[in-house]
Amino acid sequence: MNQLFSSLSIGAHSLKNRIVMSPMTRSRAISNLPNELMAEYYSQRADAGLIITEGTSPSPNGLGYARIPGIFSEEQVSGWRKVTEAVHKKGGKIFVQIMHTGRVGHPLNLPKGAEIIAPSAITLKGEIWTDAQGNQPYGTPREMQKADIEKAIQEYAVAAENALSAGFDGVELHGANGYLIDQFLNPGTNHRSDEYGGSIENRNRFAVEVAREVAKRIGPEKVGIRISPFGVFNSLEIYDGIEEQYSTLAKELGTLKLAYVHIVDHSSMGAPKPEENTVRRIREEYKKANPNGLYILSGGYDVLRSDSDLKGGRGDLIAFGRNFISNPDLVDRLRKGQTLENPNPDTFYTPGPKGYTDYKVLAENSHQNGVLSEQLVN
């Protein structure tokens, strides 16, 4: 049997397969509120062993992009409850990804009274979309003081509690791709000279403190984290000492007994490939401290490569990204070796159902001929 389609437990939950739907920003949360359209989107994909939602802010300050959801207000919790109920009704499991955008944002995308904050006052180069005025230069962040850091940690923890109230099975902390946690990790975005900057241990501190507080609030078996060693998204830098930093971080995360570590690999989309030795050491250090913890791999996987890495012990779950957008029945297509539909990037972030909930399933495309699925799907 192909390991990709075998069951696996995560905490108290049994997953029906080892296919994870990657977190992907889709920008359909009008006024930052989860809605019925989003419930339809996620429930269409409930055959995945585990769904991880789009990045969801724990704070008004973390809503840097247009139309991304939050999970800090009761109205947002109520909106997410529609999503989790729809997914559970179809037998799925779903974690919310908690993502604070940090310096990645513009004031026009933030609600009144919110501000752009980051470890250091370093402005991201380039432009970001705003619904009010189109593309605009990224806003300049205010450097976080100790009180801001303590407040942000508590916001993550409260967001995790809100997630359980909304019916989520757990949470994933977004520590990757140049957002707030990653901004503390990376020396290119963290120029601090206090206990949150400088050394590896200091730059890891915010990530560890967030994970510890969230695990304390909702239980470590309900908490995962996503990290991106060698990631360059949002103008991150590749620097000396990545392997040492991330293996040290992995050991600390393992000590906290988190449910999983999720590794980002965007090399199939042209980004630098994480060094295999670093990926191996992260896995080994994490599992040494937490033998029951799971390891999620991602990055251009097909069925055959997934089976090989799962059987070889290189990972426990495989995350698939963009083809979940255009193939709501991706699990069935992979199992049957069917052709995959290509997504339309022009509708990745546009409001409304087009390119979101209108992709067809196999039953509606029965004329297609089956093809062994060796094509890349993330």
Short mmCIF file of C-alpha atoms in Angstrom, two decimals:
data_model
loop_
_atom_site.label_atom_id
_atom_site.label_comp_id
_atom_site.label_asym_id
_atom_site.label_seq_id
_atom_site.Cartn_x
_atom_site.Cartn_y
_atom_site.Cartn_z
CA MET A 1 0.00 0.00 0.00
CA ASN A 2 1.23 3.50 -0.81
CA GLN A 3 2.05 5.15 2.50
CA LEU A 4 0.54 8.44 1.34
CA PHE A 5 -2.94 6.96 1.70
CA SER A 6 -2.41 5.28 5.07
CA SER A 7 -3.88 6.64 8.30
CA LEU A 8 -1.93 8.38 11.06
CA SER A 9 -2.70 9.90 14.45
CA ILE A 10 -1.93 13.48 15.41
CA GLY A 11 -2.62 14.03 19.07
CA ALA A 12 -6.07 12.63 19.78
CA HIS A 13 -7.08 12.84 16.11
CA SER A 14 -6.90 10.08 13.51
CA LEU A 15 -6.06 11.31 10.01
CA LYS A 16 -7.52 9.28 7.14
CA ASN A 17 -4.41 9.79 4.99
CA ARG A 18 -1.03 11.53 5.15
CA ILE A 19 -1.91 14.27 2.71
CA VAL A 20 -1.85 17.79 4.15
CA MET A 21 -3.44 20.76 2.46
CA SER A 22 -0.82 23.50 2.77
CA PRO A 23 -1.73 26.91 4.17
CA MET A 24 -2.33 29.27 1.25
CA THR A 25 -3.46 32.90 1.43
CA ARG A 26 -6.61 33.36 -0.71
CA SER A 27 -7.82 36.83 0.36
CA ARG A 28 -11.56 36.09 0.47
CA ALA A 29 -12.16 37.28 4.03
CA ILE A 30 -14.03 40.54 3.39
CA SER A 31 -13.50 42.91 6.35
CA ASN A 32 -11.10 40.26 7.71
CA LEU A 33 -14.06 37.99 8.56
CA PRO A 34 -14.27 34.28 7.69
CA ASN A 35 -17.47 33.61 5.78
CA GLU A 36 -19.71 31.03 4.12
CA LEU A 37 -17.73 31.13 0.87
CA MET A 38 -14.61 30.12 2.81
CA ALA A 39 -16.57 27.36 4.52
CA GLU A 40 -17.53 26.00 1.11
CA TYR A 41 -13.91 26.20 -0.12
CA TYR A 42 -12.43 24.29 2.79
CA SER A 43 -15.22 21.71 2.99
CA GLN A 44 -14.68 20.93 -0.72
CA ARG A 45 -11.16 19.81 0.24
CA ALA A 46 -12.03 17.87 3.39
CA ASP A 47 -10.71 14.58 1.97
CA ALA A 48 -7.21 15.74 2.93
CA GLY A 49 -5.87 14.01 6.02
CA LEU A 50 -5.28 17.47 7.50
CA ILE A 51 -6.23 20.93 6.26
CA ILE A 52 -4.13 23.86 7.41
CA THR A 53 -5.89 27.15 6.76
CA GLU A 54 -4.55 30.29 5.19
CA GLY A 55 -2.53 32.57 7.45
CA THR A 56 -4.85 34.08 10.08
CA SER A 57 -3.86 37.03 12.21
CA PRO A 58 -3.86 36.95 16.02
CA SER A 59 -3.92 40.75 16.16
CA PRO A 60 -5.15 43.83 14.26
CA ASN A 61 -1.46 44.65 13.79
CA GLY A 62 -0.92 41.40 11.90
CA LEU A 63 -3.46 42.02 9.12
CA GLY A 64 -0.87 43.28 6.66
CA TYR A 65 -2.50 41.92 3.50
CA ALA A 66 -5.85 42.84 1.98
CA ARG A 67 -8.76 40.57 2.95
CA ILE A 68 -6.92 38.09 5.15
CA PRO A 69 -8.82 36.70 8.14
CA GLY A 70 -8.21 37.26 11.82
CA ILE A 71 -9.03 35.19 14.88
CA PHE A 72 -8.96 37.82 17.63
CA SER A 73 -12.61 38.95 17.72
CA GLU A 74 -15.82 37.12 18.59
CA GLU A 75 -17.20 37.87 15.13
CA GLN A 76 -14.16 36.22 13.57
CA VAL A 77 -14.49 33.21 15.86
CA SER A 78 -18.13 32.86 14.81
CA GLY A 79 -17.12 33.06 11.16
CA TRP A 80 -14.47 30.38 11.57
CA ARG A 81 -17.01 28.17 13.35
CA LYS A 82 -18.90 27.94 10.03
CA VAL A 83 -15.72 26.68 8.40
CA THR A 84 -14.84 24.05 11.00
CA GLU A 85 -18.40 22.74 11.15
CA ALA A 86 -18.47 22.37 7.35
CA VAL A 87 -15.15 20.51 7.31
CA HIS A 88 -16.04 18.25 10.23
CA LYS A 89 -19.39 17.45 8.64
CA LYS A 90 -17.42 15.89 5.77
CA GLY A 91 -15.12 13.99 8.11
CA GLY A 92 -12.11 16.30 7.79
CA LYS A 93 -9.58 17.62 10.30
CA ILE A 94 -8.50 21.24 10.26
CA PHE A 95 -5.83 23.38 11.97
CA VAL A 96 -5.76 27.17 11.71
CA GLN A 97 -2.45 28.76 10.79
CA ILE A 98 -1.78 31.72 13.08
CA MET A 99 0.20 34.31 11.11
CA HIS A 100 1.22 37.78 12.24
CA THR A 101 2.55 39.61 9.17
CA GLY A 102 4.89 41.88 11.13
CA ARG A 103 6.66 44.26 8.74
CA VAL A 104 4.91 42.75 5.70
CA GLY A 105 2.03 45.16 5.26
CA HIS A 106 0.70 48.63 4.61
CA PRO A 107 -1.35 50.94 6.87
CA LEU A 108 -4.19 50.94 4.31
CA ASN A 109 -4.65 47.21 4.92
CA LEU A 110 -4.86 47.61 8.70
CA PRO A 111 -7.93 48.49 10.75
CA LYS A 112 -8.12 51.81 12.56
CA GLY A 113 -5.70 52.00 15.49
CA ALA A 114 -3.44 49.20 14.25
CA GLU A 115 0.19 49.69 13.23
CA ILE A 116 3.00 47.88 11.47
CA ILE A 117 5.46 46.48 13.99
CA ALA A 118 8.56 44.29 13.65
CA PRO A 119 11.70 43.24 15.56
CA SER A 120 13.59 46.10 13.89
CA ALA A 121 12.53 49.18 11.93
CA ILE A 122 13.65 47.78 8.57
CA THR A 123 11.29 48.47 5.67
CA LEU A 124 10.62 45.67 3.20
CA LYS A 125 11.53 46.69 -0.35
CA GLY A 126 8.90 46.55 -3.06
CA GLU A 127 5.15 47.06 -3.14
CA ILE A 128 2.04 45.46 -1.66
CA TRP A 129 -1.54 45.48 -2.92
CA THR A 130 -4.12 47.61 -1.13
CA ASP A 131 -7.79 47.59 -2.09
CA ALA A 132 -7.99 51.33 -1.40
CA GLN A 133 -5.12 52.59 -3.57
CA GLY A 134 -3.72 49.65 -5.51
CA ASN A 135 -0.03 48.78 -5.20
CA GLN A 136 1.81 50.82 -2.58
CA PRO A 137 5.32 50.70 -1.09
CA TYR A 138 5.51 48.58 2.07
CA GLY A 139 5.00 50.54 5.26
CA THR A 140 7.87 51.23 7.61
CA PRO A 141 7.52 49.20 10.82
CA ARG A 142 7.96 50.48 14.32
CA GLU A 143 10.56 48.53 16.28
CA MET A 144 8.88 46.45 18.96
CA GLN A 145 9.63 47.27 22.56
CA LYS A 146 9.66 44.63 25.29
CA ALA A 147 6.01 45.41 26.12
CA ASP A 148 5.06 44.93 22.45
CA ILE A 149 6.79 41.54 22.42
CA GLU A 150 5.03 40.41 25.57
CA LYS A 151 1.70 41.59 24.17
CA ALA A 152 2.27 39.78 20.87
CA ILE A 153 3.05 36.51 22.66
CA GLN A 154 -0.22 36.80 24.54
CA GLU A 155 -2.07 37.57 21.31
CA TYR A 156 -0.84 34.31 19.81
CA ALA A 157 -1.97 32.45 22.94
CA VAL A 158 -5.44 34.03 22.99
CA ALA A 159 -5.79 33.34 19.26
CA ALA A 160 -5.05 29.67 19.94
CA GLU A 161 -7.75 29.58 22.61
CA ASN A 162 -10.11 31.28 20.17
CA ALA A 163 -9.26 28.62 17.61
CA LEU A 164 -10.47 25.85 19.90
CA SER A 165 -13.61 27.87 20.63
CA ALA A 166 -14.17 28.07 16.87
CA GLY A 167 -13.93 24.29 16.60
CA PHE A 168 -10.45 23.89 15.16
CA ASP A 169 -8.62 20.65 15.89
CA GLY A 170 -5.39 22.54 16.50
CA VAL A 171 -3.19 25.43 15.38
CA GLU A 172 -0.08 25.90 13.28
CA LEU A 173 2.26 28.75 14.20
CA HIS A 174 3.59 30.44 11.08
CA GLY A 175 7.30 30.73 11.75
CA ALA A 176 8.24 30.84 8.06
CA ASN A 177 8.28 32.97 4.89
CA GLY A 178 9.38 36.24 6.42
CA TYR A 179 6.47 36.94 8.77
CA LEU A 180 6.78 38.06 12.39
CA ILE A 181 8.24 34.93 14.00
CA ASP A 182 10.63 34.49 11.07
CA GLN A 183 11.59 38.16 11.27
CA PHE A 184 12.93 37.46 14.76
CA LEU A 185 14.78 34.35 13.55
CA ASN A 186 16.58 35.97 10.62
CA PRO A 187 19.54 38.32 11.26
CA GLY A 188 18.66 40.28 8.11
CA THR A 189 15.42 41.46 9.70
CA ASN A 190 16.48 41.33 13.36
CA HIS A 191 19.11 43.90 14.33
CA ARG A 192 18.21 43.93 18.01
CA SER A 193 20.85 44.08 20.74
CA ASP A 194 18.64 42.89 23.64
CA GLU A 195 17.68 39.34 24.64
CA TYR A 196 15.69 38.92 21.41
CA GLY A 197 18.56 39.64 19.01
CA GLY A 198 22.17 38.85 18.25
CA SER A 199 22.95 35.25 19.17
CA ILE A 200 21.18 32.18 17.84
CA GLU A 201 19.56 31.59 21.21
CA ASN A 202 18.32 35.17 21.37
CA ARG A 203 16.92 35.18 17.83
CA ASN A 204 15.15 31.88 18.59
CA ARG A 205 13.68 33.24 21.81
CA PHE A 206 10.49 34.79 20.41
CA ALA A 207 9.56 31.64 18.47
CA VAL A 208 10.15 29.45 21.52
CA GLU A 209 8.24 31.75 23.87
CA VAL A 210 5.26 31.92 21.51
CA ALA A 211 5.24 28.13 21.12
CA ARG A 212 5.58 27.59 24.86
CA GLU A 213 2.73 29.93 25.77
CA VAL A 214 0.41 28.55 23.08
CA ALA A 215 1.18 24.96 24.13
CA LYS A 216 0.53 25.91 27.74
CA ARG A 217 -2.90 27.33 26.85
CA ILE A 218 -4.28 24.60 24.57
CA GLY A 219 -1.94 21.61 24.96
CA PRO A 220 1.21 20.89 22.91
CA GLU A 221 -0.48 18.00 21.08
CA LYS A 222 -2.67 20.61 19.36
CA VAL A 223 0.21 22.84 18.23
CA GLY A 224 2.43 22.62 15.16
CA ILE A 225 4.89 25.10 13.68
CA ARG A 226 5.99 25.89 10.14
CA ILE A 227 9.58 26.98 9.48
CA SER A 228 11.55 27.85 6.33
CA PRO A 229 15.32 27.40 6.64
CA PHE A 230 16.96 28.85 3.52
CA GLY A 231 13.75 30.73 2.71
CA VAL A 232 14.11 34.01 0.82
CA PHE A 233 10.44 35.03 0.53
CA ASN A 234 9.73 38.61 1.68
CA SER A 235 13.39 39.52 1.18
CA LEU A 236 14.84 37.16 3.76
CA GLU A 237 18.59 36.55 3.70
CA ILE A 238 20.47 33.27 3.58
CA TYR A 239 23.17 33.55 6.21
CA ASP A 240 25.96 31.57 7.86
CA GLY A 241 24.85 29.32 10.72
CA ILE A 242 21.38 28.34 9.47
CA GLU A 243 21.91 24.66 10.25
CA GLU A 244 23.09 25.37 13.79
CA GLN A 245 20.25 27.82 14.46
CA TYR A 246 17.45 25.60 13.18
CA SER A 247 18.75 22.40 14.75
CA THR A 248 18.91 24.28 18.07
CA LEU A 249 15.38 25.57 17.52
CA ALA A 250 14.14 22.09 16.60
CA LYS A 251 15.50 20.66 19.84
CA GLU A 252 13.69 23.33 21.87
CA LEU A 253 10.45 22.78 19.95
CA GLY A 254 10.79 19.04 20.53
CA THR A 255 11.28 19.62 24.24
CA LEU A 256 7.92 21.43 24.23
CA LYS A 257 6.37 18.24 22.73
CA LEU A 258 4.70 20.09 19.86
CA ALA A 259 2.56 17.97 17.55
CA TYR A 260 4.66 18.62 14.46
CA VAL A 261 7.28 20.63 12.62
CA HIS A 262 6.39 21.62 9.04
CA ILE A 263 9.29 22.36 6.68
CA VAL A 264 8.85 24.79 3.78
CA ASP A 265 10.57 23.91 0.49
CA HIS A 266 9.65 26.27 -2.36
CA SER A 267 12.44 25.11 -4.68
CA SER A 268 9.87 23.73 -7.15
CA MET A 269 8.78 27.37 -7.64
CA GLY A 270 12.33 28.66 -8.11
CA ALA A 271 13.40 29.38 -4.52
CA PRO A 272 16.67 28.01 -3.07
CA LYS A 273 16.39 24.39 -1.96
CA PRO A 274 16.94 23.78 1.76
CA GLU A 275 20.18 21.88 2.34
CA GLU A 276 19.38 18.21 2.92
CA ASN A 277 21.73 17.96 5.87
CA THR A 278 19.94 20.85 7.59
CA VAL A 279 16.53 19.28 6.96
CA ARG A 280 17.83 15.98 8.33
CA ARG A 281 19.31 17.58 11.46
CA ILE A 282 16.11 19.51 12.18
CA ARG A 283 14.17 16.25 11.97
CA GLU A 284 16.68 14.34 14.12
CA GLU A 285 16.94 16.98 16.86
CA TYR A 286 13.18 17.46 17.01
CA LYS A 287 12.44 13.73 17.13
CA LYS A 288 15.21 13.03 19.61
CA ALA A 289 13.50 15.41 22.04
CA ASN A 290 9.99 14.34 20.99
CA PRO A 291 9.88 10.79 19.54
CA ASN A 292 6.12 10.99 18.99
CA GLY A 293 6.28 14.30 17.15
CA LEU A 294 5.46 14.40 13.45
CA TYR A 295 7.46 15.90 10.59
CA ILE A 296 5.67 17.43 7.58
CA LEU A 297 7.53 17.65 4.28
CA SER A 298 6.57 19.90 1.36
CA GLY A 299 7.87 20.91 -2.03
CA GLY A 300 6.98 19.57 -5.46
CA TYR A 301 5.83 16.15 -4.32
CA ASP A 302 4.19 13.49 -6.48
CA VAL A 303 2.75 10.16 -5.33
CA LEU A 304 5.90 8.12 -5.95
CA ARG A 305 8.29 10.52 -4.22
CA SER A 306 5.86 10.88 -1.32
CA ASP A 307 5.76 7.13 -0.82
CA SER A 308 9.56 6.92 -0.96
CA ASP A 309 10.13 9.65 1.64
CA LEU A 310 7.42 8.33 3.95
CA LYS A 311 8.76 4.76 3.81
CA GLY A 312 12.31 6.06 4.19
CA GLY A 313 11.42 7.84 7.44
CA ARG A 314 12.27 11.29 6.08
CA GLY A 315 8.81 12.54 7.01
CA ASP A 316 5.42 11.51 8.38
CA LEU A 317 3.07 13.70 6.33
CA ILE A 318 3.33 15.37 2.91
CA ALA A 319 1.95 18.85 2.26
CA PHE A 320 0.51 19.74 -1.15
CA GLY A 321 -0.14 23.33 -2.13
CA ARG A 322 -1.29 24.97 -5.34
CA ASN A 323 -2.92 21.94 -6.91
CA PHE A 324 -5.33 21.80 -3.96
CA ILE A 325 -6.58 25.13 -5.32
CA SER A 326 -7.57 23.73 -8.72
CA ASN A 327 -8.28 20.15 -7.64
CA PRO A 328 -10.67 20.11 -4.68
CA ASP A 329 -10.70 16.31 -5.03
CA LEU A 330 -6.90 16.11 -5.12
CA VAL A 331 -6.77 13.09 -2.81
CA ASP A 332 -9.02 11.09 -5.11
CA ARG A 333 -7.12 12.17 -8.21
CA LEU A 334 -3.78 11.16 -6.68
CA ARG A 335 -5.15 7.82 -5.54
CA LYS A 336 -6.53 7.05 -9.01
CA GLY A 337 -3.59 8.48 -10.96
CA GLN A 338 -5.79 11.04 -12.70
CA THR A 339 -4.70 14.14 -14.56
CA LEU A 340 -4.50 17.29 -12.43
CA GLU A 341 -6.04 20.60 -13.42
CA ASN A 342 -3.75 23.64 -13.38
CA PRO A 343 -4.68 26.59 -11.15
CA ASN A 344 -5.25 30.07 -12.50
CA PRO A 345 -2.82 32.44 -10.75
CA ASP A 346 -4.87 35.46 -11.81
CA THR A 347 -7.55 34.44 -9.27
CA PHE A 348 -5.31 33.39 -6.39
CA TYR A 349 -6.08 36.54 -4.36
CA THR A 350 -9.20 38.03 -5.96
CA PRO A 351 -12.46 38.32 -4.00
CA GLY A 352 -15.41 36.11 -4.87
CA PRO A 353 -15.98 32.48 -5.95
CA LYS A 354 -14.17 32.61 -9.31
CA GLY A 355 -10.99 30.55 -9.10
CA TYR A 356 -11.93 29.61 -5.54
CA THR A 357 -14.98 27.35 -5.24
CA ASP A 358 -15.76 26.79 -8.94
CA TYR A 359 -13.10 24.20 -9.83
CA LYS A 360 -14.62 20.87 -10.91
CA VAL A 361 -14.18 17.41 -9.38
CA LEU A 362 -13.56 14.10 -11.14
CA ALA A 363 -17.23 13.16 -11.20
CA GLU A 364 -17.80 16.28 -13.29
CA ASN A 365 -14.85 15.50 -15.57
CA SER A 366 -15.34 11.80 -16.13
CA HIS A 367 -14.32 12.14 -19.77
CA GLN A 368 -10.68 12.59 -18.75
CA ASN A 369 -8.25 9.73 -19.17
CA GLY A 370 -6.27 8.61 -16.15
CA VAL A 371 -2.55 9.39 -16.09
CA LEU A 372 -0.06 8.15 -13.51
CA SER A 373 0.47 11.13 -11.25
CA GLU A 374 4.18 11.84 -11.42
CA GLN A 375 3.63 15.53 -12.09
CA LEU A 376 4.54 18.00 -9.40
CA VAL A 377 1.71 19.00 -7.14
CA ASN A 378 3.18 21.55 -4.76
#
